[in-house]
mmCIF file of C-alpha atoms in Angstrom:
data_model
loop_
_atom_site.group_PDB
_atom_site.id
_atom_site.type_symbol
_atom_site.label_atom_id
_atom_site.label_comp_id
_atom_site.label_asym_id
_atom_site.label_seq_id
_atom_site.Cartn_x
_atom_site.Cartn_y
_atom_site.Cartn_z
ATOM 1 C CA VAL U 1 0.000 0.000 0.000
ATOM 2 C CA ALA U 2 1.400 3.383 -0.938
ATOM 3 C CA GLY U 3 2.231 5.890 1.764
ATOM 4 C CA GLN U 4 -0.735 8.115 2.600
ATOM 5 C CA GLY U 5 1.101 11.420 2.696
ATOM 6 C CA ALA U 6 3.826 13.236 0.752
ATOM 7 C CA SER U 7 7.270 11.562 0.779
ATOM 8 C CA LEU U 8 10.219 13.694 -0.326
ATOM 9 C CA ARG U 9 14.008 14.079 -0.585
ATOM 10 C CA PRO U 10 15.420 10.523 -0.621
ATOM 11 C CA SER U 11 19.064 9.917 0.299
ATOM 12 C CA VAL U 12 20.482 6.552 -0.835
ATOM 13 C CA VAL U 13 23.683 4.642 0.001
ATOM 14 C CA ALA U 14 24.851 1.078 -0.629
ATOM 15 C CA ALA U 15 25.806 -1.083 2.374
ATOM 16 C CA ASP U 16 27.235 -4.540 3.091
ATOM 17 C CA ASP U 17 29.256 -4.563 -0.152
ATOM 18 C CA GLY U 18 26.124 -3.824 -2.164
ATOM 19 C CA ALA U 19 23.968 -6.508 -0.563
ATOM 20 C CA LYS U 20 21.510 -3.860 0.544
ATOM 21 C CA PHE U 21 20.630 -0.222 0.076
ATOM 22 C CA ILE U 22 19.717 2.242 2.800
ATOM 23 C CA VAL U 23 17.138 4.846 1.812
ATOM 24 C CA ALA U 24 16.239 7.772 4.070
ATOM 25 C CA PHE U 25 13.426 10.217 3.241
ATOM 26 C CA ASP U 26 10.986 12.484 5.015
ATOM 27 C CA SER U 27 7.240 12.030 4.902
ATOM 28 C CA THR U 28 3.917 12.910 6.500
ATOM 29 C CA ALA U 29 2.584 9.423 5.685
ATOM 30 C CA PHE U 30 1.034 7.850 8.786
ATOM 31 C CA ASN U 31 0.765 4.301 7.421
ATOM 32 C CA LEU U 32 4.453 3.507 6.804
ATOM 33 C CA VAL U 33 5.498 2.802 10.411
ATOM 34 C CA LYS U 34 2.964 2.525 13.227
ATOM 35 C CA ASP U 35 2.777 5.652 15.438
ATOM 36 C CA ALA U 36 5.687 7.316 13.614
ATOM 37 C CA VAL U 37 3.697 10.395 12.558
ATOM 38 C CA PRO U 38 1.578 11.800 15.398
ATOM 39 C CA PRO U 39 -2.025 12.748 14.578
ATOM 40 C CA SER U 40 -2.749 16.392 13.868
ATOM 41 C CA PRO U 41 -6.054 18.295 14.216
ATOM 42 C CA THR U 42 -5.453 19.857 10.812
ATOM 43 C CA GLY U 43 -4.817 16.498 9.176
ATOM 44 C CA ALA U 44 -1.293 17.525 8.106
ATOM 45 C CA GLY U 45 1.010 16.098 10.764
ATOM 46 C CA PRO U 46 4.667 17.008 11.243
ATOM 47 C CA ARG U 47 7.240 15.473 8.913
ATOM 48 C CA ARG U 48 9.201 12.465 10.098
ATOM 49 C CA ILE U 49 12.260 10.707 8.672
ATOM 50 C CA PHE U 50 11.953 7.095 7.546
ATOM 51 C CA ILE U 51 14.918 4.772 7.023
ATOM 52 C CA ALA U 52 14.350 1.776 4.769
ATOM 53 C CA GLU U 53 16.755 -1.111 4.201
ATOM 54 C CA VAL U 54 16.236 -2.642 0.765
ATOM 55 C CA ASN U 55 17.565 -6.123 -0.008
ATOM 56 C CA ALA U 56 19.376 -5.760 -3.325
ATOM 57 C CA LYS U 57 18.667 -9.384 -4.295
ATOM 58 C CA ASP U 58 14.924 -9.726 -3.782
ATOM 59 C CA GLY U 59 13.793 -6.135 -3.203
ATOM 60 C CA SER U 60 12.340 -6.826 0.247
ATOM 61 C CA VAL U 61 12.121 -3.795 2.525
ATOM 62 C CA THR U 62 12.317 -3.246 6.273
ATOM 63 C CA MET U 63 11.508 0.231 7.530
ATOM 64 C CA ASN U 64 12.004 2.213 10.729
ATOM 65 C CA ALA U 65 11.206 5.796 11.648
ATOM 66 C CA PHE U 66 13.317 8.501 13.266
ATOM 67 C CA THR U 67 10.876 10.466 15.422
ATOM 68 C CA GLY U 68 13.101 12.356 17.848
ATOM 69 C CA VAL U 69 15.577 11.910 20.689
ATOM 70 C CA ASN U 70 15.543 8.432 22.264
ATOM 71 C CA GLY U 71 12.437 7.470 20.307
ATOM 72 C CA ALA U 72 10.326 10.322 21.709
ATOM 73 C CA GLN U 73 8.193 12.461 19.440
ATOM 74 C CA ALA U 74 9.864 15.691 18.329
ATOM 75 C CA ASP U 75 7.582 18.709 18.752
ATOM 76 C CA GLY U 76 8.396 19.903 15.231
ATOM 77 C CA ASP U 77 9.480 18.694 11.806
ATOM 78 C CA LEU U 78 12.304 16.270 11.015
ATOM 79 C CA LEU U 79 13.222 16.528 7.338
ATOM 80 C CA ASN U 80 15.836 16.628 4.546
ATOM 81 C CA PRO U 81 17.911 13.565 5.569
ATOM 82 C CA VAL U 82 21.427 13.213 4.116
ATOM 83 C CA LEU U 83 23.206 9.905 4.800
ATOM 84 C CA SER U 84 26.933 9.335 5.178
ATOM 85 C CA GLY U 85 28.618 6.888 2.822
ATOM 86 C CA TYR U 86 28.340 4.102 5.377
ATOM 87 C CA GLY U 87 24.719 4.872 6.259
ATOM 88 C CA ASP U 88 25.399 5.145 10.006
ATOM 89 C CA GLN U 89 25.191 8.936 10.258
ATOM 90 C CA MET U 90 22.537 11.334 9.026
ATOM 91 C CA LEU U 91 22.369 15.100 8.750
ATOM 92 C CA PHE U 92 18.846 16.518 8.886
ATOM 93 C CA LEU U 93 16.811 19.663 9.529
ATOM 94 C CA THR U 94 14.506 20.290 12.454
ATOM 95 C CA ASN U 95 12.581 23.153 14.050
ATOM 96 C CA ALA U 96 11.788 21.114 17.175
ATOM 97 C CA SER U 97 12.538 22.524 20.638
ATOM 98 C CA ASN U 98 12.937 19.197 22.486
ATOM 99 C CA MET U 99 15.998 17.808 20.683
ATOM 100 C CA GLY U 100 18.499 18.812 23.363
ATOM 101 C CA TRP U 101 19.029 22.527 22.695
ATOM 102 C CA ALA U 102 17.004 25.723 23.005
ATOM 103 C CA ASN U 103 15.560 26.650 19.616
ATOM 104 C CA SER U 104 14.626 30.290 19.087
ATOM 105 C CA GLY U 105 11.270 29.607 17.393
ATOM 106 C CA SER U 106 9.232 27.209 15.275
ATOM 107 C CA SER U 107 10.208 29.091 12.111
ATOM 108 C CA VAL U 108 13.939 28.482 12.768
ATOM 109 C CA TYR U 109 15.385 25.275 11.295
ATOM 110 C CA GLN U 110 18.645 23.833 12.594
ATOM 111 C CA VAL U 111 21.068 21.370 11.007
ATOM 112 C CA ALA U 112 21.545 18.373 13.302
ATOM 113 C CA LEU U 113 23.376 15.042 13.197
ATOM 114 C CA ALA U 114 21.968 11.658 14.172
ATOM 115 C CA THR U 115 24.547 8.888 14.692
ATOM 116 C CA LYS U 116 23.560 5.268 15.108
ATOM 117 C CA GLY U 117 23.787 4.331 18.789
ATOM 118 C CA LYS U 118 24.617 7.874 19.932
ATOM 119 C CA ASN U 119 22.847 11.097 20.912
ATOM 120 C CA VAL U 120 21.652 13.683 18.409
ATOM 121 C CA GLU U 121 24.120 16.573 17.994
ATOM 122 C CA LEU U 122 23.425 20.180 16.962
ATOM 123 C CA ILE U 123 25.660 21.240 14.045
ATOM 124 C CA SER U 124 24.369 24.739 13.167
ATOM 125 C CA LYS U 125 25.766 26.549 16.186
ATOM 126 C CA SER U 126 27.989 29.521 16.926
ATOM 127 C CA PRO U 127 31.714 28.904 16.375
ATOM 128 C CA VAL U 128 32.353 31.269 19.288
ATOM 129 C CA ASP U 129 30.232 29.976 22.176
ATOM 130 C CA GLY U 130 28.395 26.931 20.780
ATOM 131 C CA SER U 131 24.942 28.520 21.095
ATOM 132 C CA PRO U 132 22.242 27.354 18.632
ATOM 133 C CA GLY U 133 21.833 29.359 15.447
ATOM 134 C CA LEU U 134 19.471 32.285 15.957
ATOM 135 C CA GLN U 135 18.147 32.037 12.388
ATOM 136 C CA SER U 136 17.690 29.120 9.994
ATOM 137 C CA SER U 137 20.324 26.905 8.376
ATOM 138 C CA GLY U 138 20.005 24.296 5.633
ATOM 139 C CA SER U 139 21.231 23.065 2.205
ATOM 140 C CA HIS U 140 23.388 20.625 4.192
ATOM 141 C CA THR U 141 25.700 17.986 2.739
ATOM 142 C CA MET U 142 28.719 15.993 3.914
ATOM 143 C CA SER U 143 31.767 13.980 2.874
ATOM 144 C CA PHE U 144 31.578 10.219 2.422
ATOM 145 C CA ASN U 145 33.049 9.383 5.848
ATOM 146 C CA ALA U 146 31.167 12.204 7.632
ATOM 147 C CA ASN U 147 34.362 14.051 8.565
ATOM 148 C CA GLN U 148 33.252 17.278 6.864
ATOM 149 C CA PHE U 149 29.804 18.874 7.052
ATOM 150 C CA VAL U 150 28.840 21.831 4.856
ATOM 151 C CA PHE U 151 25.698 23.910 5.205
ATOM 152 C CA LEU U 152 24.189 27.317 4.452
ATOM 153 C CA SER U 153 23.226 29.588 7.341
ATOM 154 C CA THR U 154 21.341 32.863 7.605
ATOM 155 C CA SER U 155 22.072 32.987 11.341
ATOM 156 C CA SER U 156 23.627 36.183 12.660
ATOM 157 C CA ASN U 157 25.681 34.286 15.255
ATOM 158 C CA ILE U 158 27.220 31.942 12.666
ATOM 159 C CA PHE U 159 29.807 34.039 10.794
ATOM 160 C CA ASP U 160 27.439 37.059 10.705
ATOM 161 C CA GLY U 161 24.999 35.406 8.332
ATOM 162 C CA SER U 162 21.759 37.066 7.226
ATOM 163 C CA PRO U 163 18.909 36.285 4.805
ATOM 164 C CA ASN U 164 20.451 38.603 2.196
ATOM 165 C CA SER U 165 24.031 37.508 2.896
ATOM 166 C CA PRO U 166 24.106 33.945 4.252
ATOM 167 C CA SER U 167 27.295 32.127 5.139
ATOM 168 C CA VAL U 168 28.476 28.854 3.609
ATOM 169 C CA VAL U 169 29.881 26.968 6.588
ATOM 170 C CA ALA U 170 32.180 23.932 6.721
ATOM 171 C CA TYR U 171 32.490 21.979 9.974
ATOM 172 C CA PHE U 172 35.520 19.676 10.258
ATOM 173 C CA VAL U 173 34.557 16.944 12.713
ATOM 174 C CA PRO U 174 38.006 15.684 13.912
ATOM 175 C CA SER U 175 39.105 19.139 15.100
ATOM 176 C CA LYS U 176 35.573 20.470 15.801
ATOM 177 C CA THR U 177 36.357 23.650 13.854
ATOM 178 C CA TYR U 178 34.102 25.858 11.730
ATOM 179 C CA THR U 179 35.232 27.629 8.556
ATOM 180 C CA ARG U 180 33.410 30.132 6.376
ATOM 181 C CA VAL U 181 33.653 28.936 2.772
ATOM 182 C CA ASN U 182 32.303 31.963 0.883
ATOM 183 C CA GLU U 183 35.287 34.194 1.543
ATOM 184 C CA THR U 184 38.523 35.030 -0.297
ATOM 185 C CA GLU U 185 41.932 33.502 0.383
ATOM 186 C CA LEU U 186 42.566 36.453 2.724
ATOM 187 C CA GLY U 187 39.382 35.858 4.706
ATOM 188 C CA VAL U 188 37.202 38.602 3.170
ATOM 189 C CA LYS U 189 33.559 37.603 2.796
ATOM 190 C CA GLY U 190 32.031 37.601 -0.679
ATOM 191 C CA ASN U 191 30.856 41.065 -1.739
ATOM 192 C CA ASN U 192 27.506 39.909 -3.084
ATOM 193 C CA SER U 193 24.800 37.462 -2.100
ATOM 194 C CA TYR U 194 25.169 33.719 -2.041
ATOM 195 C CA THR U 195 22.514 32.119 -4.269
ATOM 196 C CA SER U 196 20.191 30.014 -2.153
ATOM 197 C CA GLY U 197 17.903 27.352 -3.510
ATOM 198 C CA LYS U 198 17.966 23.725 -4.539
ATOM 199 C CA ASN U 199 21.323 21.985 -5.038
ATOM 200 C CA THR U 200 23.479 25.040 -4.436
ATOM 201 C CA LEU U 201 26.141 23.288 -2.337
ATOM 202 C CA GLY U 202 28.364 20.312 -3.047
ATOM 203 C CA VAL U 203 31.306 18.633 -1.315
ATOM 204 C CA ASP U 204 33.625 15.964 -2.691
ATOM 205 C CA PRO U 205 33.788 12.515 -1.010
ATOM 206 C CA LYS U 206 36.973 13.375 0.906
ATOM 207 C CA GLY U 207 35.618 16.716 2.120
ATOM 208 C CA ARG U 208 38.434 18.821 0.692
ATOM 209 C CA PHE U 209 36.511 20.721 -1.984
ATOM 210 C CA VAL U 210 33.268 22.660 -1.719
ATOM 211 C CA ALA U 211 31.324 23.922 -4.733
ATOM 212 C CA PHE U 212 28.884 26.797 -4.321
ATOM 213 C CA ILE U 213 26.998 29.287 -6.479
ATOM 214 C CA ASP U 214 27.616 32.938 -5.676
ATOM 215 C CA ALA U 215 27.192 36.330 -7.345
ATOM 216 C CA SER U 216 30.244 37.813 -5.576
ATOM 217 C CA SER U 217 33.025 39.203 -7.786
ATOM 218 C CA ASN U 218 35.885 39.427 -5.270
ATOM 219 C CA TYR U 219 36.855 35.744 -5.183
ATOM 220 C CA LEU U 220 38.891 36.216 -8.368
ATOM 221 C CA PRO U 221 41.544 38.862 -9.158
ATOM 222 C CA GLU U 222 40.095 42.298 -9.877
ATOM 223 C CA GLY U 223 38.624 42.612 -13.364
ATOM 224 C CA GLU U 224 38.152 38.871 -13.982
ATOM 225 C CA ASP U 225 34.591 38.414 -12.678
ATOM 226 C CA THR U 226 32.550 41.185 -14.266
ATOM 227 C CA ASN U 227 29.418 39.412 -15.517
ATOM 228 C CA GLY U 228 27.350 40.357 -12.452
ATOM 229 C CA LYS U 229 25.791 36.875 -12.383
ATOM 230 C CA PRO U 230 25.844 33.946 -9.979
ATOM 231 C CA ASP U 231 28.775 31.698 -10.906
ATOM 232 C CA VAL U 232 29.926 28.235 -9.847
ATOM 233 C CA PHE U 233 32.996 28.343 -7.619
ATOM 234 C CA LEU U 234 35.107 25.487 -6.265
ATOM 235 C CA LYS U 235 37.082 26.105 -3.081
ATOM 236 C CA ASP U 236 39.996 24.051 -1.789
ATOM 237 C CA LEU U 237 39.570 24.044 1.992
ATOM 238 C CA GLN U 238 43.228 23.105 2.472
ATOM 239 C CA THR U 239 44.830 25.873 0.417
ATOM 240 C CA LYS U 240 41.869 28.348 0.560
ATOM 241 C CA LYS U 241 42.124 28.848 -3.213
ATOM 242 C CA ILE U 242 38.950 29.428 -5.268
ATOM 243 C CA VAL U 243 38.427 28.763 -8.974
ATOM 244 C CA ARG U 244 35.429 29.569 -11.165
ATOM 245 C CA VAL U 245 34.327 26.581 -13.243
ATOM 246 C CA ASN U 246 31.354 27.777 -15.321
ATOM 247 C CA VAL U 247 33.441 29.403 -18.054
ATOM 248 C CA GLY U 248 33.728 28.721 -21.764
ATOM 249 C CA ALA U 249 36.755 28.254 -24.004
ATOM 250 C CA GLY U 250 39.546 30.650 -23.108
ATOM 251 C CA GLY U 251 37.862 31.534 -19.827
ATOM 252 C CA VAL U 252 34.960 33.462 -21.381
ATOM 253 C CA GLN U 253 32.294 34.369 -18.804
ATOM 254 C CA GLU U 254 28.618 33.491 -18.831
ATOM 255 C CA THR U 255 26.683 36.589 -19.844
ATOM 256 C CA ASP U 256 23.253 35.493 -21.083
ATOM 257 C CA GLY U 257 22.503 32.594 -18.755
ATOM 258 C CA GLU U 258 22.629 31.502 -15.151
ATOM 259 C CA ALA U 259 24.204 28.559 -13.364
ATOM 260 C CA THR U 260 22.221 26.445 -10.901
ATOM 261 C CA GLY U 261 22.241 22.988 -9.301
ATOM 262 C CA VAL U 262 25.816 22.052 -8.368
ATOM 263 C CA ARG U 263 27.344 18.728 -7.296
ATOM 264 C CA VAL U 264 30.913 17.542 -6.670
ATOM 265 C CA GLY U 265 32.287 14.064 -7.290
ATOM 266 C CA ALA U 266 35.678 12.435 -7.684
ATOM 267 C CA LEU U 267 37.345 9.890 -9.946
ATOM 268 C CA GLY U 268 38.749 8.179 -6.852
ATOM 269 C CA TYR U 269 39.886 9.003 -3.367
ATOM 270 C CA ASN U 270 43.502 9.607 -4.325
ATOM 271 C CA ILE U 271 43.285 10.675 -7.968
ATOM 272 C CA ARG U 272 43.750 14.435 -7.867
ATOM 273 C CA THR U 273 40.792 15.329 -10.066
ATOM 274 C CA ALA U 274 37.457 16.629 -8.838
ATOM 275 C CA THR U 275 34.315 16.512 -10.972
ATOM 276 C CA VAL U 276 31.962 19.487 -10.737
ATOM 277 C CA GLY U 277 28.525 19.126 -12.304
ATOM 278 C CA PHE U 278 26.074 21.995 -12.753
ATOM 279 C CA GLU U 279 23.217 23.305 -14.889
ATOM 280 C CA SER U 280 23.238 26.445 -17.007
ATOM 281 C CA THR U 281 21.094 28.317 -19.484
ATOM 282 C CA GLY U 282 24.143 30.174 -20.866
ATOM 283 C CA SER U 283 25.199 30.002 -24.515
ATOM 284 C CA VAL U 284 28.989 30.426 -24.206
ATOM 285 C CA LEU U 285 30.039 27.289 -22.333
ATOM 286 C CA LYS U 286 29.844 24.899 -25.280
ATOM 287 C CA GLN U 287 28.230 27.097 -27.909
ATOM 288 C CA ILE U 288 25.097 24.950 -27.758
ATOM 289 C CA GLY U 289 22.958 26.892 -25.306
ATOM 290 C CA THR U 290 20.240 29.304 -26.298
ATOM 291 C CA GLY U 291 19.966 31.456 -23.206
ATOM 292 C CA ILE U 292 16.641 29.747 -22.483
ATOM 293 C CA MET U 293 17.123 25.972 -22.389
ATOM 294 C CA ARG U 294 18.914 24.450 -19.417
ATOM 295 C CA ASN U 295 21.866 22.132 -20.094
ATOM 296 C CA VAL U 296 23.982 20.004 -17.762
ATOM 297 C CA TYR U 297 27.762 20.407 -17.782
ATOM 298 C CA ARG U 298 30.702 18.651 -16.189
ATOM 299 C CA VAL U 299 34.098 20.198 -15.430
ATOM 300 C CA LEU U 300 37.220 18.283 -14.373
ATOM 301 C CA VAL U 301 39.461 20.247 -11.997
ATOM 302 C CA THR U 302 42.933 18.911 -11.189
ATOM 303 C CA PHE U 303 44.289 20.209 -7.918
ATOM 304 C CA PRO U 304 47.816 20.261 -6.436
ATOM 305 C CA ALA U 305 49.040 17.584 -4.077
ATOM 306 C CA PRO U 306 48.955 18.555 -0.378
ATOM 307 C CA PRO U 307 52.145 18.961 1.682
ATOM 308 C CA LEU U 308 53.508 16.063 3.734
ATOM 309 C CA THR U 309 53.848 17.082 7.387
ATOM 310 C CA SER U 310 54.398 15.399 10.722
ATOM 311 C CA SER U 311 50.670 15.711 11.451
ATOM 312 C CA THR U 312 49.500 14.064 8.201
ATOM 313 C CA VAL U 313 47.054 11.208 8.786
ATOM 314 C CA LEU U 314 46.027 8.859 5.966
ATOM 315 C CA GLU U 315 42.237 8.631 6.148
ATOM 316 C CA THR U 316 41.341 6.868 2.909
ATOM 317 C CA PRO U 317 42.361 3.557 1.320
ATOM 318 C CA PRO U 318 44.128 3.225 -2.034
ATOM 319 C CA ASP U 319 42.135 3.456 -5.238
ATOM 320 C CA VAL U 320 42.037 -0.099 -6.600
ATOM 321 C CA GLU U 321 41.930 -1.360 -10.193
ATOM 322 C CA THR U 322 42.034 -5.075 -10.946
ATOM 323 C CA GLY U 323 43.041 -7.060 -14.013
ATOM 324 C CA PRO U 324 44.095 -10.625 -14.860
ATOM 325 C CA LYS U 325 46.614 -11.436 -12.106
ATOM 326 C CA LYS U 326 47.252 -7.717 -11.769
ATOM 327 C CA LEU U 327 46.437 -5.113 -9.148
ATOM 328 C CA ILE U 328 46.889 -1.357 -9.587
ATOM 329 C CA LEU U 329 46.986 0.775 -6.443
ATOM 330 C CA THR U 330 46.800 4.579 -6.553
ATOM 331 C CA LEU U 331 47.931 6.077 -3.250
ATOM 332 C CA GLN U 332 47.673 9.607 -1.880
ATOM 333 C CA LYS U 333 50.233 11.842 -3.603
ATOM 334 C CA PHE U 334 52.080 14.534 -1.665
ATOM 335 C CA ASP U 335 54.027 17.636 -2.643
ATOM 336 C CA ILE U 336 57.707 16.752 -2.340
ATOM 337 C CA SER U 337 58.695 20.439 -2.212
ATOM 338 C CA SER U 338 57.059 20.636 1.235
ATOM 339 C CA LEU U 339 60.001 18.642 2.591
ATOM 340 C CA SER U 340 62.652 20.978 1.182
ATOM 341 C CA ALA U 341 60.803 23.967 2.613
ATOM 342 C CA THR U 342 61.575 22.732 6.132
ATOM 343 C CA ALA U 343 65.325 22.629 5.540
ATOM 344 C CA LYS U 344 67.498 25.133 7.374
ATOM 345 C CA ALA U 345 70.441 24.804 5.021
ATOM 346 C CA ALA U 346 70.958 23.491 1.506
ATOM 347 C CA VAL U 347 72.772 20.157 1.293
ATOM 348 C CA PRO U 348 73.454 17.938 -1.727
ATOM 349 C CA LYS U 349 70.845 15.362 -0.643
ATOM 350 C CA SER U 350 67.457 15.844 -2.324
ATOM 351 C CA PRO U 351 64.180 15.282 -0.458
ATOM 352 C CA THR U 352 62.385 12.011 -1.209
ATOM 353 C CA ILE U 353 58.976 10.450 -0.597
ATOM 354 C CA SER U 354 58.505 6.676 -0.452
ATOM 355 C CA TYR U 355 55.448 4.462 -0.062
ATOM 356 C CA ASP U 356 55.548 1.460 2.270
ATOM 357 C CA VAL U 357 52.791 -0.924 1.112
ATOM 358 C CA ARG U 358 51.823 -4.158 2.911
ATOM 359 C CA LEU U 359 49.596 -6.609 1.050
ATOM 360 C CA THR U 360 48.156 -9.698 2.779
ATOM 361 C CA GLU U 361 46.393 -12.650 1.120
ATOM 362 C CA THR U 362 43.845 -13.356 3.837
ATOM 363 C CA SER U 363 43.155 -17.085 3.399
ATOM 364 C CA LYS U 364 46.824 -18.117 3.632
ATOM 365 C CA ASN U 365 48.063 -15.047 5.534
ATOM 366 C CA LYS U 366 50.675 -14.617 2.819
ATOM 367 C CA LYS U 367 52.325 -11.199 3.062
ATOM 368 C CA LEU U 368 53.914 -9.021 0.409
ATOM 369 C CA LYS U 369 55.863 -5.837 1.126
ATOM 370 C CA VAL U 370 56.516 -3.188 -1.515
ATOM 371 C CA ILE U 371 58.567 0.014 -1.190
ATOM 372 C CA SER U 372 58.030 2.498 -4.017
ATOM 373 C CA THR U 373 58.832 6.124 -4.779
ATOM 374 C CA ARG U 374 55.703 6.371 -6.950
ATOM 375 C CA ASN U 375 52.133 6.707 -5.713
ATOM 376 C CA ARG U 376 50.856 4.413 -8.488
ATOM 377 C CA ILE U 377 51.933 0.811 -7.997
ATOM 378 C CA ILE U 378 51.297 -2.163 -10.311
ATOM 379 C CA LEU U 379 51.480 -5.617 -8.713
ATOM 380 C CA ARG U 380 51.616 -8.528 -11.173
ATOM 381 C CA ASN U 381 51.187 -12.308 -11.066
ATOM 382 C CA LEU U 382 49.104 -12.299 -7.907
ATOM 383 C CA THR U 383 47.238 -15.445 -6.949
ATOM 384 C CA PRO U 384 43.474 -14.850 -7.218
ATOM 385 C CA GLY U 385 41.901 -14.412 -3.795
ATOM 386 C CA GLN U 386 41.006 -11.908 -1.119
ATOM 387 C CA TYR U 387 43.580 -9.357 -0.085
ATOM 388 C CA THR U 388 43.898 -6.575 2.453
ATOM 389 C CA VAL U 389 46.213 -3.637 1.919
ATOM 390 C CA LYS U 390 47.597 -0.900 4.142
ATOM 391 C CA TYR U 391 50.279 1.690 3.515
ATOM 392 C CA ARG U 392 52.174 4.575 5.003
ATOM 393 C CA VAL U 393 54.202 7.394 3.492
ATOM 394 C CA VAL U 394 57.745 8.253 4.536
ATOM 395 C CA GLY U 395 59.278 11.608 3.666
ATOM 396 C CA THR U 396 63.004 12.260 3.949
ATOM 397 C CA PRO U 397 63.566 16.028 4.026
ATOM 398 C CA THR U 398 66.612 17.908 2.827
ATOM 399 C CA LYS U 399 67.685 18.156 6.432
ATOM 400 C CA GLY U 400 66.113 16.969 9.665
ATOM 401 C CA LYS U 401 63.999 14.023 10.849
ATOM 402 C CA LYS U 402 61.950 11.802 8.595
ATOM 403 C CA VAL U 403 58.245 12.476 8.312
ATOM 404 C CA VAL U 404 56.066 9.353 8.642
ATOM 405 C CA THR U 405 52.278 9.245 8.273
#
């Protein structure tokens, strides 16, 4: 029986090596899970989030509902779920006042995080004192492993946001630090409004790059952004650099159209190319637009390798390609010049970076060790089977101690 109520905004991830899919969505339907949506005198109850596990083999579905803290009924809406890549964490919006923080009104929506087996955590809060956002936040998204959250906020106590000049905020979970994304390399906020609406924020799976649509002209050198239109920008949160991606051949600007709907992907965790997708009605990007019809475009942006430092932690596995008795591993690449920059005096020895890779065939516990100076390694004549792999990176600077991840 179909849900009796409107169901919206599905978020989908694969789990258990593709054996099942987890689907989260919000709905006012009262017949999906018993007592999930409380009755309302007006007939339109508050929205609740439903989490369905779909068996990929036979299509069977089991469904549960997220109704509030510790199973209690939230006294407001729960909506816009966004799942992490593993399906165990979920960003969502709520205007409820009984979620564990003091909300400033039913019209104010906060970004919150629900983690399986843990308490609900408020994300849209002041970087200064941790107080809840005074005005609404939303358009939330996150990296695959839920280390980086990105959202839009109009709250005056979150980087001086406002309805006419909201802030794009990135929250890095390991260090519990907030960063304003829509600002220049020198920390100056964009000089025009951020474009709010559907699909206006995107983050890559590793959480390093954020794409956003903004009419500001001060992100680029003076005189480069003069079209007075919202453009698609990609920001590197590590280097603070911003590039504009919705340009035609030779860097020509959009003049007769407008960019909307942005998403960020990647060709792998360690391949240094980000994929930015967006829509545009402009006619200069590929000389096929009309200024009226909306087309979808993809831009590949290659970014520089990060520096290797004593605090570097490897957080993602190698990218893996398989072939007949062959395994290709692409590992995280680092900027070798970062090692020479730490030297106090020039010596004949050049800085080096090496990769220490340990491969284990699990059924026989057979181990293989490889040391390479390249981040792309081809292993041949392997016995078919199941393998585990781990690696570390060792940097030998021009002078001083080795750097080991």
